[in-house]
Tab-separated table of C-alpha atoms and ligand atoms in Angstrom:
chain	number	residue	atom	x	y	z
A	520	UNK	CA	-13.587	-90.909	-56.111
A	521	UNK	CA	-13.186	-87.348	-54.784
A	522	UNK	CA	-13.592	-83.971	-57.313
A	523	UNK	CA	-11.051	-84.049	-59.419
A	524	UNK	CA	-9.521	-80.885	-59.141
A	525	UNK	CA	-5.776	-80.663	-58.541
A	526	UNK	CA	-2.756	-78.178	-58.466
A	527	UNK	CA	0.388	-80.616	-59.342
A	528	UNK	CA	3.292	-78.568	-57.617
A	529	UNK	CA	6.598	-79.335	-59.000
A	530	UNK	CA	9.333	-78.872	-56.776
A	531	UNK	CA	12.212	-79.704	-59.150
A	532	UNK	CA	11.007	-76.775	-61.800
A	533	UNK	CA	10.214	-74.641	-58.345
A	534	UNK	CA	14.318	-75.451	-57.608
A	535	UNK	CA	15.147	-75.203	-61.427
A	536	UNK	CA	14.049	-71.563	-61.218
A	537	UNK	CA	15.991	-70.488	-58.373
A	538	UNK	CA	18.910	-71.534	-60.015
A	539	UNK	CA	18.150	-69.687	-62.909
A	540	UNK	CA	17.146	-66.416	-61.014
A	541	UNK	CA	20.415	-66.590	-58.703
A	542	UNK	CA	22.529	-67.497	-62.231
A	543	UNK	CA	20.808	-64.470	-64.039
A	544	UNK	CA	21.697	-62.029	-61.215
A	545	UNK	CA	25.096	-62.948	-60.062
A	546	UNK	CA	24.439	-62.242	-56.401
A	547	UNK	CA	22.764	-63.862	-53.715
A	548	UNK	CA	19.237	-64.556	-53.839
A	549	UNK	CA	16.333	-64.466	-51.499
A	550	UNK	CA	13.450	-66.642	-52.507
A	551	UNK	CA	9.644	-64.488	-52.479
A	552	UNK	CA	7.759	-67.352	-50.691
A	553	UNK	CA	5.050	-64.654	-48.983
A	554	UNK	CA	1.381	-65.263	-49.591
A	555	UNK	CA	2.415	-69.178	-49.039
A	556	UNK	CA	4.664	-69.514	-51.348
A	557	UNK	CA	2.447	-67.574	-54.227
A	558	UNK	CA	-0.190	-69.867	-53.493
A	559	UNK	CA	2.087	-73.363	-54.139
A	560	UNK	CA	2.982	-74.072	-50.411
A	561	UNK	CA	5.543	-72.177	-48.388
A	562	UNK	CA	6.851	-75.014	-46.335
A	563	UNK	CA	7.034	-77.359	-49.302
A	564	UNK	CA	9.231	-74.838	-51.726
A	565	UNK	CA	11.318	-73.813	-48.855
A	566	UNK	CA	12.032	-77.320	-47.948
A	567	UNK	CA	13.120	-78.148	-51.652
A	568	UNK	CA	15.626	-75.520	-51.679
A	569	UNK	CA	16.388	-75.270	-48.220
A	570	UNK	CA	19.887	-76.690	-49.004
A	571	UNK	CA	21.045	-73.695	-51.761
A	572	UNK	CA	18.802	-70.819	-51.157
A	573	UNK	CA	20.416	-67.590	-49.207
A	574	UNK	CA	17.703	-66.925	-48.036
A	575	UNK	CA	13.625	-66.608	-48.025
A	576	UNK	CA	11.513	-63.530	-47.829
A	577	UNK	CA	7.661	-63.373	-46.885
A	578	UNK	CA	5.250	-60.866	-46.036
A	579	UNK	CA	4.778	-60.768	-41.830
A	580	UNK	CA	6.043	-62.718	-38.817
A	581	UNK	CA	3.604	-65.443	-38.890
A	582	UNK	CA	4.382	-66.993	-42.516
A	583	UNK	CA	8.197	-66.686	-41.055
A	584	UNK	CA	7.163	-68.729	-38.118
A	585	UNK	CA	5.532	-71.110	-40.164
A	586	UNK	CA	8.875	-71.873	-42.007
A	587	UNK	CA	10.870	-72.048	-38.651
A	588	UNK	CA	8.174	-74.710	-37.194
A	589	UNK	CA	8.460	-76.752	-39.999
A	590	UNK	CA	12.562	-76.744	-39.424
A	591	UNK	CA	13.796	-74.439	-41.956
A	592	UNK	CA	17.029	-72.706	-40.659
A	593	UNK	CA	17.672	-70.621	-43.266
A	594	UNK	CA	17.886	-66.333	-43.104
A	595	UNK	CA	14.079	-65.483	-43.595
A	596	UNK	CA	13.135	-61.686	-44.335
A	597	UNK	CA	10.210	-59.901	-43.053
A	598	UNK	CA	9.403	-57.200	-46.029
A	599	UNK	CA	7.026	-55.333	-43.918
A	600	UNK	CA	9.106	-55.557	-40.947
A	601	UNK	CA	6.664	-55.324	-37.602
A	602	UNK	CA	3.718	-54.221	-37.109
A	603	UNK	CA	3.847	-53.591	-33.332
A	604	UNK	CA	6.769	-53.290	-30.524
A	605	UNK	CA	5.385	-56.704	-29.151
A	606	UNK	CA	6.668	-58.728	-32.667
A	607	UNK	CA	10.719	-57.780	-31.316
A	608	UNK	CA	11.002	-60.914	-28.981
A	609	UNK	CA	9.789	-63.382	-31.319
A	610	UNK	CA	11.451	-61.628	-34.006
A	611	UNK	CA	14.928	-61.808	-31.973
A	612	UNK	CA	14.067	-65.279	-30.607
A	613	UNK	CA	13.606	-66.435	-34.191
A	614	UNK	CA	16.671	-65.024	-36.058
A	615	UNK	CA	14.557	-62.926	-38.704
A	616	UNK	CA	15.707	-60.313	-40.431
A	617	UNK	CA	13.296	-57.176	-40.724
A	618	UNK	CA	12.658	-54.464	-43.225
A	619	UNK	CA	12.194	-51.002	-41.987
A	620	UNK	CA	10.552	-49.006	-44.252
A	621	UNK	CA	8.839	-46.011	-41.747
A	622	UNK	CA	10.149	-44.086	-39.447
A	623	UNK	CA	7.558	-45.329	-36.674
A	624	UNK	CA	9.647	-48.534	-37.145
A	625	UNK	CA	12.691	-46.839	-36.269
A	626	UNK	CA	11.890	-45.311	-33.061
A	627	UNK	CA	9.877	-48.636	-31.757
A	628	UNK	CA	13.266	-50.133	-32.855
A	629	UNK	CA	15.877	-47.914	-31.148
A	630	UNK	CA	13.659	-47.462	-28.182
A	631	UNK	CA	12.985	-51.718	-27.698
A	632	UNK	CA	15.378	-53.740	-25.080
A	633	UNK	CA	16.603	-56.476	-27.273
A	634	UNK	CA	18.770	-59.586	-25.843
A	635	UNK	CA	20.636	-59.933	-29.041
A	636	UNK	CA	20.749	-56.977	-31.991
A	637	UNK	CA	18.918	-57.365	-35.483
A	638	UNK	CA	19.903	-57.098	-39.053
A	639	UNK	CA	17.883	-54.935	-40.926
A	640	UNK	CA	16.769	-54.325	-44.429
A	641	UNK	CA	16.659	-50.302	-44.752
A	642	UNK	CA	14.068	-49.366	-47.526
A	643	UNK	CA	14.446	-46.393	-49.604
A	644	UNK	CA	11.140	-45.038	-51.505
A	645	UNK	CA	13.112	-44.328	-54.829
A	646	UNK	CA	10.016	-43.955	-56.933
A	647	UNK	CA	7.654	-46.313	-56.217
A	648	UNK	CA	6.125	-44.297	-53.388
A	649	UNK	CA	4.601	-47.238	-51.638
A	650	UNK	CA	6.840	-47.632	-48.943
A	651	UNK	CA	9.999	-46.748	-47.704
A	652	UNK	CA	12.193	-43.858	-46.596
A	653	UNK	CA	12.096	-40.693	-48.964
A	654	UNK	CA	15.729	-39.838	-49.978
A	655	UNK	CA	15.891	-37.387	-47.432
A	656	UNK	CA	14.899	-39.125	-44.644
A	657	UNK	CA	17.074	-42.009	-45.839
A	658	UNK	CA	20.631	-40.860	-45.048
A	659	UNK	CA	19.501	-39.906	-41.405
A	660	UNK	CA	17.841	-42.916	-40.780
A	661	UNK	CA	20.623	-44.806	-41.818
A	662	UNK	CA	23.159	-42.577	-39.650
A	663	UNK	CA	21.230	-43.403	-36.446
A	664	UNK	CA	20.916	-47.026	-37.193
A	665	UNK	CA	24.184	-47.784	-37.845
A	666	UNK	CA	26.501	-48.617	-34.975
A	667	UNK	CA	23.142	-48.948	-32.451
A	668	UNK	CA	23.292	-51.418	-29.746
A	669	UNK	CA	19.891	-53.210	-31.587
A	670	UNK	CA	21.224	-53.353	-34.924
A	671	UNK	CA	23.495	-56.063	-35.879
A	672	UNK	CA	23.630	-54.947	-39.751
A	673	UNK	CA	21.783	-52.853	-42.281
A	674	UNK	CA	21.056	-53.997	-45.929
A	675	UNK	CA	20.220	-51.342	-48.139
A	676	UNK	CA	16.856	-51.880	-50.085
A	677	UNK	CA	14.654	-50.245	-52.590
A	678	UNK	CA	11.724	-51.793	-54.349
A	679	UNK	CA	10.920	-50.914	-58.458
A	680	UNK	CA	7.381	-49.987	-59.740
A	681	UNK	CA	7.854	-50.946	-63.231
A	682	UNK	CA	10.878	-53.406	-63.908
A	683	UNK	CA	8.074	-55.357	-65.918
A	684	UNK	CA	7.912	-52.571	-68.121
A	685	UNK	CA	10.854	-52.622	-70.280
A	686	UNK	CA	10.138	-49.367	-72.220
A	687	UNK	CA	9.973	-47.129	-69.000
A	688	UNK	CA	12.310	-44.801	-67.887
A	689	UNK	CA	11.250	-44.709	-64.255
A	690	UNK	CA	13.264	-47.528	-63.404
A	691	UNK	CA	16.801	-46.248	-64.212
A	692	UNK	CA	15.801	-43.154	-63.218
A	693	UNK	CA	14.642	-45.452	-59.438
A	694	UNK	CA	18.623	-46.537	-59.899
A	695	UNK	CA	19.938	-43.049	-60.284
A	696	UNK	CA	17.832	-42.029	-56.777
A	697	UNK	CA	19.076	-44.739	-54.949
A	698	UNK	CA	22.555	-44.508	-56.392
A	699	UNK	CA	22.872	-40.892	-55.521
A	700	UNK	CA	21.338	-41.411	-51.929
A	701	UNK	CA	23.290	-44.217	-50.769
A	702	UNK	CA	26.875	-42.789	-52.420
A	703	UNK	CA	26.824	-39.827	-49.767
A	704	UNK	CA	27.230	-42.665	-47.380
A	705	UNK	CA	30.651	-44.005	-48.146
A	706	UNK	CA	30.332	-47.044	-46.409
A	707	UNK	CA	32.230	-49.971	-47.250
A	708	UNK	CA	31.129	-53.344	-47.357
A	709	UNK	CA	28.006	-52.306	-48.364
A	710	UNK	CA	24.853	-54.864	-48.923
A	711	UNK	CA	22.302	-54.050	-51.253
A	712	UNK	CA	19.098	-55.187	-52.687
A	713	UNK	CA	17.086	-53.967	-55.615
A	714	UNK	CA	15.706	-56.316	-57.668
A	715	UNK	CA	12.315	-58.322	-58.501
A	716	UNK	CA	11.740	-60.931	-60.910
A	717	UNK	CA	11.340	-58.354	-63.551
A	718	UNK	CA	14.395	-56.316	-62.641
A	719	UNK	CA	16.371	-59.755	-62.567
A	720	UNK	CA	15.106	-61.090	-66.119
A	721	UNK	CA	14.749	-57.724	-67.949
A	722	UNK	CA	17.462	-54.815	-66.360
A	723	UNK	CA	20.867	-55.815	-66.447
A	724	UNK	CA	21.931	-52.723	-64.877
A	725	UNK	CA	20.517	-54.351	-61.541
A	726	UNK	CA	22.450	-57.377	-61.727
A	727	UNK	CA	25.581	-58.057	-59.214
A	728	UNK	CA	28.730	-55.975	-60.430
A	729	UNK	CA	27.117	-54.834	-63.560
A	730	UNK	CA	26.112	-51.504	-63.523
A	731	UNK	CA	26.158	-50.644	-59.866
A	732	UNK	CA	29.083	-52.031	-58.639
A	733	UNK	CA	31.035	-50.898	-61.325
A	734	UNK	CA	29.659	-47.286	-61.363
A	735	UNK	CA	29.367	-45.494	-57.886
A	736	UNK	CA	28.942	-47.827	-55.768
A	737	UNK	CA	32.522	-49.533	-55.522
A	738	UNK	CA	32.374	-50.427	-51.743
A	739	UNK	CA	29.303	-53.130	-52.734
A	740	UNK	CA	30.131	-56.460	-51.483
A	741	UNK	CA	27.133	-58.415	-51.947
A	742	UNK	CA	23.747	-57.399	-53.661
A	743	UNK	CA	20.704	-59.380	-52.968
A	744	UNK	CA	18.093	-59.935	-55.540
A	745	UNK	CA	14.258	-60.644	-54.902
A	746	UNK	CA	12.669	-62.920	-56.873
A	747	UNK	CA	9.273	-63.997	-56.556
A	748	UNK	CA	7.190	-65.067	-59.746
A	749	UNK	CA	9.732	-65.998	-61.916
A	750	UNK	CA	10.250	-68.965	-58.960
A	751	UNK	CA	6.382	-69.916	-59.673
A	752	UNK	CA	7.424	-70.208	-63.422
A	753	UNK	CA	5.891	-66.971	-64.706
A	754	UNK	CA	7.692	-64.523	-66.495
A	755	UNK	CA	6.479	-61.217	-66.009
A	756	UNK	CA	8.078	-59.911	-68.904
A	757	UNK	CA	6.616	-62.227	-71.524
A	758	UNK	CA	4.373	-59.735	-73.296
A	759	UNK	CA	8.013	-58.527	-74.483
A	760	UNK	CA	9.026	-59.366	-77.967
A	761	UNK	CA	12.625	-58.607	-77.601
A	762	UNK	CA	12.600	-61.189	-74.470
A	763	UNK	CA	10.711	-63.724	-76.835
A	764	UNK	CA	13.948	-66.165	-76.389
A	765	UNK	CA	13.290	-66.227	-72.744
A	766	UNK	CA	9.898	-68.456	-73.293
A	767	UNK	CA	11.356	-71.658	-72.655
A	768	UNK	CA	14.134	-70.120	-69.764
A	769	UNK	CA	11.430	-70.625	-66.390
A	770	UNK	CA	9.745	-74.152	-66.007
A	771	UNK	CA	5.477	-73.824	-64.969
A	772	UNK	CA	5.744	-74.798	-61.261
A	773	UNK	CA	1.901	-75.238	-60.537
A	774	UNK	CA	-0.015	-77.546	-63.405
A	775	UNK	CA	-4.060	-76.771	-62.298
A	776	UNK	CA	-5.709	-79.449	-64.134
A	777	UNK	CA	-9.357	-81.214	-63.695
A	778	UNK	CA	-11.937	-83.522	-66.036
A	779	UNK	CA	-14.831	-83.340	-67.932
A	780	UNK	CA	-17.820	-84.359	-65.570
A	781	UNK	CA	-20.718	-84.255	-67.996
A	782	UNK	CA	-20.664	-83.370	-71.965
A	783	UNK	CA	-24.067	-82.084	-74.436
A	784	UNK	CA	-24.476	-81.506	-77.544
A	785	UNK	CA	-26.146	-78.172	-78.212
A	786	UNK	CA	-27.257	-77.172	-81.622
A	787	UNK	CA	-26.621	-73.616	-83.685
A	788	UNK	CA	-28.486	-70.974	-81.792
A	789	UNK	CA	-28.324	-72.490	-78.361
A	790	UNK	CA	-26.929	-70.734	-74.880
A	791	UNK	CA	-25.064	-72.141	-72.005
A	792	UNK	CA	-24.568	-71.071	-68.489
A	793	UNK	CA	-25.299	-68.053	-66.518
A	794	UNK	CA	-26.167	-65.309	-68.298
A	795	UNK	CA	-26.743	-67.236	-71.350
A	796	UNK	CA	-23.047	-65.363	-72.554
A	797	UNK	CA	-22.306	-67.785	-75.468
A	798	UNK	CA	-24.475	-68.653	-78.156
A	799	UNK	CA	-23.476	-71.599	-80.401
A	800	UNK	CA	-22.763	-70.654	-83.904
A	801	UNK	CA	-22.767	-73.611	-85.018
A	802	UNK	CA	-23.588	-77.230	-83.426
A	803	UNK	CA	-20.912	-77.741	-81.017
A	804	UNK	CA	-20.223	-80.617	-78.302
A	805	UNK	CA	-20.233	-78.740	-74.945
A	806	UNK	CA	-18.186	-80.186	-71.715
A	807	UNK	CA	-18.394	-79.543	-68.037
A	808	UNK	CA	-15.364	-79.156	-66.021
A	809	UNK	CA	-15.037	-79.065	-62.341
A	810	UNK	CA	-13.385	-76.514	-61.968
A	811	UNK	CA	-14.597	-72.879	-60.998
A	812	UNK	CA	-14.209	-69.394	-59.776
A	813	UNK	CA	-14.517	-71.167	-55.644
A	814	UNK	CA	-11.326	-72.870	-57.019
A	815	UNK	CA	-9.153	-69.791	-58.337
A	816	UNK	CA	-10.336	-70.133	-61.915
A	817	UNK	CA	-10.927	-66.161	-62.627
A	818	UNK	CA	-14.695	-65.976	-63.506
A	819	UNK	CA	-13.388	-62.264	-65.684
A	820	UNK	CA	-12.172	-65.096	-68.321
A	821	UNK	CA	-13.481	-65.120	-71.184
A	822	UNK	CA	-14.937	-67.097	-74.028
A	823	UNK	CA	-11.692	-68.128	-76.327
A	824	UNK	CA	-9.575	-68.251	-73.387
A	825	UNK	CA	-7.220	-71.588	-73.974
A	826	UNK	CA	-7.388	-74.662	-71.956
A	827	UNK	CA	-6.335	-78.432	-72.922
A	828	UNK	CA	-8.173	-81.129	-73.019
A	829	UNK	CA	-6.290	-84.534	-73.391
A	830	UNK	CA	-3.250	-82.766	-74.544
A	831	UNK	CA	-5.244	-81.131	-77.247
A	832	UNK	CA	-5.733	-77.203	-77.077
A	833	UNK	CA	-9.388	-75.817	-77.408
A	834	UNK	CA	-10.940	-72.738	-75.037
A	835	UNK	CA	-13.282	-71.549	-72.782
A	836	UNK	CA	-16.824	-71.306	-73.801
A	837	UNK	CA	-19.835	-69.640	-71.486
A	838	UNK	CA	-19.477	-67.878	-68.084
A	839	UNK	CA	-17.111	-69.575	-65.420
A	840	UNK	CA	-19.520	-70.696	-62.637
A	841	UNK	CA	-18.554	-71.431	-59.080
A	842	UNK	CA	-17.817	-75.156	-59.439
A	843	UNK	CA	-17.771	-75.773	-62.672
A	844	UNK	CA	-16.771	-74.162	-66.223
A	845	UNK	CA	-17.639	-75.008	-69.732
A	846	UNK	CA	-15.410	-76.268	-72.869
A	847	UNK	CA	-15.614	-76.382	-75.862
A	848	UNK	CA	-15.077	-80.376	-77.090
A	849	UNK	CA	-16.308	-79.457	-80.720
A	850	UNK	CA	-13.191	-80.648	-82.785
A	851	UNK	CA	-12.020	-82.978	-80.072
A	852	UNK	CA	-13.633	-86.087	-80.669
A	853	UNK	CA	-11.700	-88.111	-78.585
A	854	UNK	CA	-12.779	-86.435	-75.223
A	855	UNK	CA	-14.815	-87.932	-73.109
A	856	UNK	CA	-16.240	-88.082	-69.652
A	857	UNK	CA	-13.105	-88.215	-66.934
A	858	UNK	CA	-11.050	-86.539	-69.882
A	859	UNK	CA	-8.413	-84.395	-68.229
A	860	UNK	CA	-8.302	-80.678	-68.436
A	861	UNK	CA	-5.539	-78.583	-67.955
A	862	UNK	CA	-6.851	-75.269	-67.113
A	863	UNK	CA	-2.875	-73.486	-66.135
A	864	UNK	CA	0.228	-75.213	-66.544
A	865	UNK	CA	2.637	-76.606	-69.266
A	866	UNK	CA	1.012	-76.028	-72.306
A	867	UNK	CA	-1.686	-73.480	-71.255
A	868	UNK	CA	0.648	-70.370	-69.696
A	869	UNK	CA	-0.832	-68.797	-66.357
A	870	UNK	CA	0.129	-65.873	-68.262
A	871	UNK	CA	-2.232	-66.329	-70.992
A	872	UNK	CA	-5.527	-67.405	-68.513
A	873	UNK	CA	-4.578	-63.839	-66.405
A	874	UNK	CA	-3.986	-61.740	-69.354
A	875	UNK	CA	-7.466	-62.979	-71.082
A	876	UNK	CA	-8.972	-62.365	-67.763
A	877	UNK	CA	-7.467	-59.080	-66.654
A	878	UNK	CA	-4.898	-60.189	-63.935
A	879	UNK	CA	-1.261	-61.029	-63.690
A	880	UNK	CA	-0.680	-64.513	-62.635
A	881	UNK	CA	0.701	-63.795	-59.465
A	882	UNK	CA	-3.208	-63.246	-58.543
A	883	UNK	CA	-3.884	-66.374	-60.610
A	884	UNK	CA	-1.466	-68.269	-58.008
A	885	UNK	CA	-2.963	-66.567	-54.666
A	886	UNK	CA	-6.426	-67.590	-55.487
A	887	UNK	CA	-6.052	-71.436	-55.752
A	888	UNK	CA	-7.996	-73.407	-53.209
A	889	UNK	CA	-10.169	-76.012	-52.418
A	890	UNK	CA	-8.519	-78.258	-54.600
A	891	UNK	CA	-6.063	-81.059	-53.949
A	892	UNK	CA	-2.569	-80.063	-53.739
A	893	UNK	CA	-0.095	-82.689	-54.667
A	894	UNK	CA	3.184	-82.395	-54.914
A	895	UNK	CA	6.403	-83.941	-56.753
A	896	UNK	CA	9.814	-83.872	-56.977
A	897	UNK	CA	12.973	-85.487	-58.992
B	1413	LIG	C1	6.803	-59.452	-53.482
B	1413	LIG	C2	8.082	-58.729	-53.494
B	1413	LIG	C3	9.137	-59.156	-54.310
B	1413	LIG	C4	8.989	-60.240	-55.356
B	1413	LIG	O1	8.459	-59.649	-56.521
B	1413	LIG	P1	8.244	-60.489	-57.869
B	1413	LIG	O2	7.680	-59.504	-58.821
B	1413	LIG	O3	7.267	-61.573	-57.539
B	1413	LIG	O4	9.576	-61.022	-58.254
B	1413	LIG	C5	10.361	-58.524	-54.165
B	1413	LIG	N1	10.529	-57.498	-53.283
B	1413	LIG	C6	9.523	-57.045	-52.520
B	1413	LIG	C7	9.758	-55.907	-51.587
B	1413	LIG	C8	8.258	-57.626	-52.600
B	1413	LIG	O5	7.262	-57.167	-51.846
């Protein structure tokens, strides 16, 4: 038998929560597959909602190549746009859409010889000050984009810096910026594109024809939202009370599970592991799971964080090694050697493991490997 450590991938809750993002929103919807899918397999979730999505979105040129090997047809985004003048070809030859968010872009862009013209994503620094055009620069960009012989069609984009945050005021007032900005234009047919998972599931304001389309912005004809964890299952809102009804809404995509290798009884007064970090109260039945920080398993966790064991919920005990971690098997008699162990999934929230180990799950997600992906689907 091989090590028993698996990510079960779940491509009909992966395709349950694109519905639910593109039914929250109202708009079209571009699935966040960058960073290989959050970790769970580009070419896999792409392929299982190849058929509905509008779209996909990833980080750079060679995850969007990866998706058009594997036969996916789809509009794919490029959120960082290029990186050099020599990406334009395969960027044309490909039919990718690009994000410009720098000036540099623009004049590689306006000064390239392109055989057919591209559709861009125009990104407006509304806050976030990460990237993107500043509000001034934004409306002059735009102005010698539009109607140029190497631009087919220009989305306009911003990006929030804390939609998860329900109590700050810095997104509406991210709105109002990009609102203002984009109203001098007085285009019509306008695209736009503002929201994240957080802005989807927690802002209404940024949903289709609420809010923007009804305000300033009449002309909008389609708005594009952005979802990316909420795909994987994770809601990063769900530290919010007034949300607590949206528990159930998103469906745990990735289930990281393994088994109990080797078990020991230690008695009151007794330490485990590196560092000796937990000292047994009280006699307690001790298991080995192999599963460790070389695997994704955040060695910051701590002792108390939850974990299952044969359906049954118990916690962390000890520091997370490289291969292996400890659990505690103290009031589950039934566990035994082979015993399963869900360390993420459906009854132990990613959310939970990255919040007792300082993280967000979408780092959770990035850091799986070595392990055996297998995937399903109904
Ligand atoms: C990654 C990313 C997203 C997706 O964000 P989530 O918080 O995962 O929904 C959306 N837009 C941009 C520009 C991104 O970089």
């Amino acid at each position: 038998m091989s090590r028993p450590a698996i990510a079960h991938i779940r491509l009909d809750a992966f395709r349950h929560n694109y519905r639910i993002a593109k039914q929250f929103h109202g708009g079209k919807a571009l699935a966040v597959i960058k960073a290989n899918a959050y970790g769970h397999g580009a070419v896999q979730c792409a392929k299982a909602i190849e058929s509905e999505a509008d779209g996909f979105a990833v980080a750079a040129i060679e995850e969007a190549l990866q998706l058009r090997e594997a036969g996916i047809t789809a509009p794919i985004l490029l959120l960082e746009g290029f990186f050099e003048a020599a990406e334009l070809p395969d960027i044309v030859a490909n039919n990718l859409w690009l994000v410009i968010h720098h000036l540099w872009q623009i004049e590689i862009l306006l000064a390239a010889k392109l055989t057919k013209p591209l559709q861009i994503w125009l990104k407006m620094d509304s806050g976030m000050h990460r990237v993107g055009l500043s509000p001034d620069e934004y409306n002059r960009a735009y102005l010698r984009l539009n109607n140029h012989p190497n631009v087919a069609k220009i989305v306009l984009m911003s990006h929030f810096a804390n939609a998860d945050n329900l109590n700050s005021a810095h997104t509406q007032q991210q709105i109002e910026v990009f609102k203002q900005t984009v109203s001098v234009l007085n285009i019509n047919n306008t695209e736009i594109s503002l929201a994240n998972s957080a802005a989807v599931l927690g802002w209404p304001q940024t949903r289709n024809f609420q809010g923007l389309a009804q305000q300033s912005l009449p002309k909008i004809v389609t708005q594009w939202s952005r979802p990316g964890i909420m795909l994987y299952g994770a809601n990063p809102l769900y530290t919010n009370a007034a949300l607590a009804n949206q528990k159930e809404l998103l469906k745990p995509v990735m289930q990281l599970t393994s088994r109990i290798i080797s078990m020991r009884k230690i008695t009151k007064g007794e330490a485990i592991g590196y560092g000796s970090i937990f000292t047994a109260e009280c006699d307690t039945m001790v298991g080995v799971v192999a599963c460790g920080y070389a695997d994704g398993y955040p060695r910051s966790a701590v002792t108390g964080t939850p974990m299952a064991v044969d359906g049954k919920m118990t916690r962390l005990i000890g520091r997370v090694s490289m291969d292996m971690l400890f659990v505690d098997l103290t009031d589950i008699p039934i566990a035994t050697i082979g015993s399963q162990v869900e360390l993420w999934g459906d009854q132990v929230p990613a959310n939970e493991i990255a919040s007792s180990a300082g993280t967000i799950a979408y780092e959770l997600f990035c850091n799986v490997k070595r392990v055996q992906f297998t995937y399903t689907d109904i």
